[in-house]
Amino acid sequence: MRTASLLYAAGLLVTAVTADFDGNLNYASPSRRHARLGINVPLVKRRSTKRGTIPIAPAQLKFTHGVASGDPWPESVILWTRIAPSSKSDESTKVVDGTAPLYNHETERYIKADPNPICLEWNVYDSKPTRLKERSVANGRAYTTSDIDYTVKVEAKGLKPLTTYYYRFEVCDSDNKSPLGRTKTAPKADDDVSDLSFAVFSCSNYRYFNVYGNAARKDEHDYVIHLGDYIYETGRDGERATKPATTIFTLHDYRTRHGQYRSDPDLQLLSQNSPWIATWDDHEFADNGYRDGFSGMNNTEESFLNDGPRVSVDTRKVNAVRAYFEWMPIRQTDLDDGLRVWRSFQMGKLLDLIILDTRNYDRSITSLGK
């Protein structure tokens, strides 16, 4: 047993040296125009090859939040999962743990990021795979680390338009597999499509997600559209036991809240069996958000000191966008755009689906009442 463990550790060390993080879209910036919002991949690579790291065995890893797919194009689709030793979000983004006075660095406790990359293989099938038939039509390998909260997002390419596919992730060189997901590509722009069915949702405050489960079990739609308020940023309210318990501001906060929502079995089921097309509204950030702030918070020193845990509006928005990008099966936006989520999908000759952002991209003012 010790020999096998040593061989596995040696194998993972080689993996760490050769790990290519480009296959996981979550290391990139949510916007191609803002590359600095991406993860410092050279730093991740250097850290993962340091001596003394203890590899995580496949048996210790879990697909903590199921699988999902989204942003379907005629020849590709985004696939998502999370593989980690725990369902809890990584705490290294907290940086400071405790209640140290502002600008006091003497009592700060820094939490180191886990240096170990986790390797996943993914496969796409044109029919349900069985033990006798598991030939994939698209496949690849991706790595993840604590830097992106152990999330994995890949683009499966070379697919056929308006076609149902099945997909699955598995830990490299092991039998540890994710649930089997199902997705569907979009039709080509010039396809004569007679009808398509969409399941449409919005304003989904945790925890009663029966409607997700009903749609998943009826299974009468082609695609899921979420119009925004996929999560709510507010803290515990009556019977809503949120994680974290308070209003969210930091990257760790937003990641934790996304993780709590995606732990719901009905949301997992709908995500597992349908491709999603999603946009945000205000509560993915904060109530009554607009281009320059929120109704209860703005970019002034007074607001910085009094309206939250010493987090600026801009930093809070970046935290929200980074977590949304990591936890949702969504693509990067176009090259020449700023921080935005609005985009369009041409569903054959039947319709043009335009996904809007009416809040954060360019709304100059909103209701400012607290």
Coordinates of C-alpha atoms in Angstrom, one line a residue:
M1 CA 0.0 0.0 0.0
R2 CA 2.8 2.4 0.9
T3 CA 4.5 1.7 -2.5
A4 CA 1.2 2.4 -4.3
S5 CA 0.8 5.7 -2.4
L6 CA 4.4 6.7 -3.2
L7 CA 3.8 5.9 -6.9
Y8 CA 0.6 7.9 -6.9
A9 CA 2.3 10.9 -5.2
A10 CA 5.1 10.7 -7.8
G11 CA 2.6 10.7 -10.6
L12 CA 0.8 13.8 -9.2
L13 CA 4.2 15.5 -8.8
V14 CA 4.8 15.0 -12.6
T15 CA 1.2 16.2 -13.2
A16 CA 2.0 19.4 -11.2
V17 CA 5.1 20.1 -13.3
T18 CA 3.3 19.6 -16.6
A19 CA -0.1 21.0 -15.6
D20 CA -1.6 23.2 -18.3
F21 CA -4.1 25.5 -16.8
D22 CA -5.2 27.1 -20.1
G23 CA -7.9 24.4 -20.5
N24 CA -9.9 25.7 -17.6
L25 CA -11.6 29.0 -18.6
N26 CA -12.0 30.1 -15.0
Y27 CA -8.4 31.1 -14.8
A28 CA -9.1 33.8 -17.4
S29 CA -10.7 37.1 -16.7
P30 CA -14.5 37.4 -17.0
S31 CA -13.8 40.1 -19.6
R32 CA -11.0 39.8 -22.3
R33 CA -10.5 43.5 -22.0
H34 CA -9.6 43.3 -18.3
A35 CA -6.9 40.7 -18.2
R36 CA -5.8 41.7 -14.7
L37 CA -9.1 40.3 -13.3
G38 CA -7.8 36.8 -14.3
I39 CA -5.7 34.5 -12.1
N40 CA -1.9 34.8 -12.2
V41 CA -1.3 31.4 -13.8
P42 CA 2.6 31.6 -13.7
L43 CA 2.3 32.0 -10.0
V44 CA 0.0 29.1 -9.7
K45 CA 2.4 26.9 -11.7
R46 CA 5.4 27.9 -9.5
R47 CA 3.5 27.2 -6.3
S48 CA 2.3 23.9 -7.5
T49 CA 5.8 22.6 -8.2
K50 CA 7.3 23.4 -4.8
R51 CA 8.7 20.5 -2.8
G52 CA 7.0 19.3 0.2
T53 CA 3.4 19.4 -1.1
I54 CA 1.1 16.5 -0.3
P55 CA -1.0 15.3 -3.2
I56 CA -4.7 14.9 -2.8
A57 CA -5.7 11.3 -3.4
P58 CA -8.7 10.8 -5.8
A59 CA -10.7 9.1 -3.1
Q60 CA -10.5 12.3 -1.0
L61 CA -12.0 14.4 -3.8
K62 CA -15.7 15.0 -4.3
F63 CA -17.8 16.5 -7.1
T64 CA -19.4 18.8 -4.5
H65 CA -22.0 20.6 -6.6
G66 CA -22.9 18.4 -9.5
V67 CA -22.4 19.5 -13.2
A68 CA -23.8 22.2 -15.4
S69 CA -23.7 23.4 -19.0
G70 CA -24.5 26.7 -20.7
D71 CA -24.0 29.4 -23.4
P72 CA -24.8 26.9 -26.2
W73 CA -23.5 27.8 -29.7
P74 CA -24.1 25.7 -32.8
E75 CA -20.7 23.9 -32.5
S76 CA -19.8 24.2 -28.9
V77 CA -21.1 24.5 -25.3
I78 CA -19.7 25.4 -21.9
L79 CA -19.4 22.5 -19.3
W80 CA -18.9 23.2 -15.6
T81 CA -18.2 21.3 -12.4
R82 CA -16.4 21.6 -9.0
I83 CA -14.0 19.0 -7.7
A84 CA -12.6 19.5 -4.2
P85 CA -11.7 17.9 -0.9
S86 CA -14.6 19.8 0.8
S87 CA -17.8 21.5 -0.2
K88 CA -16.6 24.6 1.7
S89 CA -15.2 27.5 -0.4
D90 CA -11.4 28.0 -0.2
E91 CA -10.5 30.4 2.5
S92 CA -7.2 31.7 1.2
T93 CA -9.0 34.7 -0.4
K94 CA -10.0 35.9 3.0
V95 CA -6.3 37.1 3.4
V96 CA -7.2 38.6 6.8
D97 CA -8.9 36.4 9.4
G98 CA -10.3 38.1 12.4
T99 CA -11.4 41.6 13.4
A100 CA -8.1 43.5 13.1
P101 CA -8.4 47.3 13.3
L102 CA -8.3 49.0 9.9
Y103 CA -4.7 49.5 8.6
N104 CA -3.3 47.4 11.5
H105 CA -1.2 44.5 10.2
E106 CA 0.1 43.2 13.5
T107 CA -2.8 40.9 14.2
E108 CA -3.5 39.6 10.7
R109 CA -3.4 35.9 10.0
Y110 CA -2.8 35.0 6.4
I111 CA -4.2 31.8 5.0
K112 CA -2.1 30.1 2.4
A113 CA -3.7 28.8 -0.8
D114 CA -3.5 25.0 -1.4
P115 CA -0.7 24.4 -3.9
N116 CA -2.0 21.1 -5.3
P117 CA -3.5 21.2 -8.8
I118 CA -6.4 18.7 -9.4
C119 CA -6.6 17.0 -12.8
L120 CA -9.9 16.3 -14.5
E121 CA -10.7 14.6 -17.8
W122 CA -14.0 15.4 -19.5
N123 CA -15.8 13.5 -22.3
V124 CA -18.8 14.4 -24.4
Y125 CA -21.0 11.6 -25.9
D126 CA -23.7 11.6 -28.6
S127 CA -25.7 9.1 -26.7
K128 CA -25.8 7.8 -23.1
P129 CA -22.6 6.0 -22.4
T130 CA -22.7 2.5 -21.1
R131 CA -20.0 0.0 -20.1
L132 CA -20.1 -1.4 -23.7
K133 CA -20.1 2.0 -25.4
E134 CA -18.2 5.0 -24.1
R135 CA -16.7 6.5 -27.2
S136 CA -16.6 10.3 -26.9
V137 CA -17.1 12.8 -29.6
A138 CA -15.2 15.5 -27.7
N139 CA -12.8 15.3 -24.8
G140 CA -10.0 17.0 -22.9
R141 CA -8.2 17.6 -19.7
A142 CA -8.4 20.5 -17.3
Y143 CA -6.8 21.4 -14.0
T144 CA -8.1 23.4 -11.1
T145 CA -6.8 24.8 -7.8
S146 CA -8.0 26.7 -4.8
D147 CA -7.3 29.9 -6.7
I148 CA -10.6 29.5 -8.5
D149 CA -12.4 27.7 -5.7
Y150 CA -11.7 24.3 -7.3
T151 CA -14.2 25.1 -10.1
V152 CA -13.7 23.8 -13.7
K153 CA -15.1 25.3 -16.8
V154 CA -14.3 24.1 -20.3
E155 CA -15.6 24.6 -23.8
A156 CA -16.5 21.4 -25.7
K157 CA -16.0 22.1 -29.4
G158 CA -16.6 20.3 -32.7
L159 CA -20.2 19.5 -31.9
K160 CA -23.2 19.4 -34.2
P161 CA -25.9 22.1 -34.2
L162 CA -29.2 21.5 -32.4
T163 CA -28.0 18.2 -31.0
T164 CA -28.4 16.6 -27.6
Y165 CA -25.2 15.4 -25.9
Y166 CA -24.2 13.8 -22.7
Y167 CA -21.0 14.7 -20.7
R168 CA -19.1 13.6 -17.7
F169 CA -16.0 14.6 -15.7
E170 CA -13.6 12.2 -13.9
V171 CA -10.5 12.6 -11.8
C172 CA -7.5 11.8 -13.9
D173 CA -6.3 8.2 -13.7
S174 CA -9.1 7.1 -11.4
D175 CA -12.7 5.8 -11.3
N176 CA -13.9 8.9 -9.5
K177 CA -16.6 10.2 -11.8
S178 CA -19.1 13.1 -11.8
P179 CA -22.8 12.6 -12.4
L180 CA -23.7 12.3 -16.1
G181 CA -24.9 15.6 -17.5
R182 CA -27.0 16.3 -20.6
T183 CA -26.8 19.4 -22.8
K184 CA -27.9 20.7 -26.2
T185 CA -26.2 22.9 -28.8
A186 CA -27.9 25.8 -30.5
P187 CA -29.1 25.7 -34.1
K188 CA -27.1 27.4 -36.9
A189 CA -28.1 30.9 -37.9
D190 CA -29.7 29.7 -41.2
D191 CA -31.4 26.6 -39.8
D192 CA -35.2 26.5 -40.4
V193 CA -36.3 25.8 -36.8
S194 CA -40.1 25.4 -36.3
D195 CA -40.1 25.6 -32.5
L196 CA -38.0 25.7 -29.4
S197 CA -39.0 25.6 -25.7
F198 CA -37.4 27.6 -22.9
A199 CA -37.8 27.3 -19.1
V200 CA -37.5 30.9 -17.8
F201 CA -36.6 31.8 -14.2
S202 CA -35.7 34.9 -12.2
C203 CA -35.5 36.3 -8.6
S204 CA -34.5 32.9 -7.1
N205 CA -34.0 33.5 -3.3
Y206 CA -32.8 30.5 -1.4
R207 CA -34.1 28.0 -0.3
Y208 CA -37.4 26.9 -1.9
F209 CA -36.3 25.8 -5.4
N210 CA -39.2 23.4 -6.1
V211 CA -39.8 25.2 -9.4
Y212 CA -36.3 24.1 -10.6
G213 CA -37.2 20.5 -9.7
N214 CA -40.6 20.7 -11.4
A215 CA -39.0 21.9 -14.7
A216 CA -36.3 19.3 -14.5
R217 CA -38.7 16.4 -13.9
K218 CA -41.2 17.5 -16.6
D219 CA -38.3 17.8 -19.0
E220 CA -40.3 19.7 -21.7
H221 CA -37.8 22.4 -22.5
D222 CA -34.7 22.7 -24.7
Y223 CA -32.9 25.5 -22.8
V224 CA -33.0 27.3 -19.5
I225 CA -33.0 31.1 -19.3
H226 CA -32.3 32.9 -16.0
L227 CA -33.1 36.6 -16.1
G228 CA -31.2 37.6 -13.0
D229 CA -31.2 37.6 -9.2
Y230 CA -29.8 34.0 -9.4
I231 CA -28.5 34.6 -5.9
Y232 CA -29.4 37.2 -3.2
E233 CA -26.6 39.0 -1.3
T234 CA -28.6 39.7 1.9
G235 CA -27.9 37.9 5.2
R236 CA -30.1 35.6 7.3
D237 CA -33.8 36.7 7.3
G238 CA -36.3 34.7 9.4
E239 CA -36.2 31.1 8.1
R240 CA -33.7 31.8 5.4
A241 CA -30.4 30.4 6.8
T242 CA -27.9 31.9 4.5
K243 CA -24.2 31.1 4.1
P244 CA -22.5 33.2 5.2
A245 CA -25.1 34.4 7.7
T246 CA -24.5 38.1 7.0
T247 CA -24.7 40.2 3.9
I248 CA -21.9 39.3 1.5
F249 CA -19.0 41.6 0.4
T250 CA -15.8 39.7 -0.1
L251 CA -14.8 37.2 -2.8
H252 CA -15.0 34.4 -0.2
D253 CA -18.5 35.6 0.7
Y254 CA -19.8 35.5 -2.9
R255 CA -18.2 32.1 -3.6
T256 CA -19.8 30.7 -0.4
R257 CA -23.2 32.0 -1.3
H258 CA -23.0 30.6 -4.8
G259 CA -21.9 27.3 -3.3
Q260 CA -24.9 27.3 -1.0
Y261 CA -27.4 27.9 -3.8
R262 CA -25.8 25.2 -6.0
S263 CA -26.0 22.7 -3.2
D264 CA -29.8 22.6 -3.6
P265 CA -30.8 19.2 -5.2
D266 CA -33.4 20.7 -7.5
L267 CA -31.1 23.3 -8.8
Q268 CA -28.4 20.6 -9.3
L269 CA -30.9 18.5 -11.2
L270 CA -32.0 21.2 -13.6
S271 CA -28.4 22.3 -14.1
Q272 CA -27.3 18.7 -14.8
N273 CA -29.9 18.1 -17.5
S274 CA -30.3 21.5 -19.3
P275 CA -28.0 24.1 -20.8
W276 CA -28.4 27.5 -19.1
I277 CA -28.3 31.0 -20.6
A278 CA -28.0 33.4 -17.7
T279 CA -27.6 37.1 -17.0
W280 CA -27.4 39.0 -13.7
D281 CA -29.7 41.7 -12.2
D282 CA -28.8 43.6 -9.1
H283 CA -28.8 41.0 -6.2
E284 CA -25.8 39.1 -7.7
F285 CA -24.0 42.2 -6.5
A286 CA -26.1 44.3 -4.1
D287 CA -29.6 45.7 -3.9
N288 CA -30.5 48.4 -6.4
G289 CA -27.1 48.3 -8.1
Y290 CA -26.2 50.6 -11.0
R291 CA -23.0 51.6 -12.8
D292 CA -21.5 53.6 -10.0
G293 CA -22.7 52.0 -6.9
F294 CA -25.6 50.5 -4.9
S295 CA -28.5 52.2 -3.1
G296 CA -26.9 51.5 0.3
M297 CA -23.2 52.0 -0.7
N298 CA -21.2 54.3 -2.9
N299 CA -17.5 55.0 -3.8
T300 CA -16.9 57.6 -1.1
E301 CA -14.7 57.4 2.0
E302 CA -17.7 57.8 4.3
S303 CA -19.4 54.9 2.6
F304 CA -16.3 52.8 2.7
L305 CA -15.9 53.4 6.4
N306 CA -19.6 53.0 7.5
D307 CA -21.5 50.9 4.9
G308 CA -19.8 47.6 5.1
P309 CA -16.6 45.8 6.2
R310 CA -14.2 48.3 4.7
V311 CA -14.8 47.1 1.1
S312 CA -15.2 49.6 -1.7
V313 CA -18.0 49.5 -4.3
D314 CA -15.5 48.7 -7.1
T315 CA -13.9 45.9 -5.1
R316 CA -17.3 44.5 -4.2
K317 CA -18.3 44.5 -7.8
V318 CA -15.1 42.7 -8.9
N319 CA -15.6 40.1 -6.2
A320 CA -19.2 39.5 -7.3
V321 CA -18.2 39.2 -11.0
R322 CA -15.3 36.9 -10.3
A323 CA -17.5 34.5 -8.2
Y324 CA -20.3 34.6 -10.8
F325 CA -17.9 33.8 -13.6
E326 CA -16.4 30.9 -11.7
W327 CA -19.7 29.4 -10.6
M328 CA -21.8 29.8 -13.7
P329 CA -21.5 28.0 -17.1
I330 CA -20.9 31.3 -18.9
R331 CA -18.4 32.4 -21.5
Q332 CA -16.0 35.4 -21.5
T333 CA -17.5 38.5 -23.2
D334 CA -16.4 39.9 -26.5
L335 CA -12.9 41.4 -26.9
D336 CA -13.9 45.0 -27.3
D337 CA -16.3 45.2 -24.3
G338 CA -15.8 46.2 -20.7
L339 CA -17.2 44.4 -17.7
R340 CA -20.5 43.2 -19.1
V341 CA -22.6 40.1 -19.4
W342 CA -25.1 41.1 -22.2
R343 CA -24.8 39.0 -25.3
S344 CA -27.0 37.4 -27.9
F345 CA -27.8 34.0 -29.3
Q346 CA -29.2 33.4 -32.8
M347 CA -31.5 30.4 -32.6
G348 CA -31.8 29.6 -36.3
K349 CA -34.2 31.6 -38.3
L350 CA -36.7 31.3 -35.4
L351 CA -35.5 34.0 -33.1
D352 CA -32.6 36.2 -31.9
L353 CA -32.2 35.8 -28.1
I354 CA -30.8 39.0 -26.7
I355 CA -29.6 38.7 -23.1
L356 CA -29.5 42.1 -21.5
D357 CA -27.8 43.7 -18.5
T358 CA -30.1 46.6 -17.5
R359 CA -28.3 47.2 -14.1
N360 CA -24.6 47.3 -13.9
Y361 CA -23.3 48.0 -17.3
D362 CA -24.5 51.5 -18.0
R363 CA -27.4 52.5 -15.7
S364 CA -26.4 55.9 -14.5
I365 CA -28.8 56.2 -11.5
T366 CA -31.3 54.1 -9.6
S367 CA -33.5 54.3 -6.5
L368 CA -31.1 55.5 -3.8
G369 CA -33.4 54.9 -0.8
K370 CA -31.9 52.5 1.8

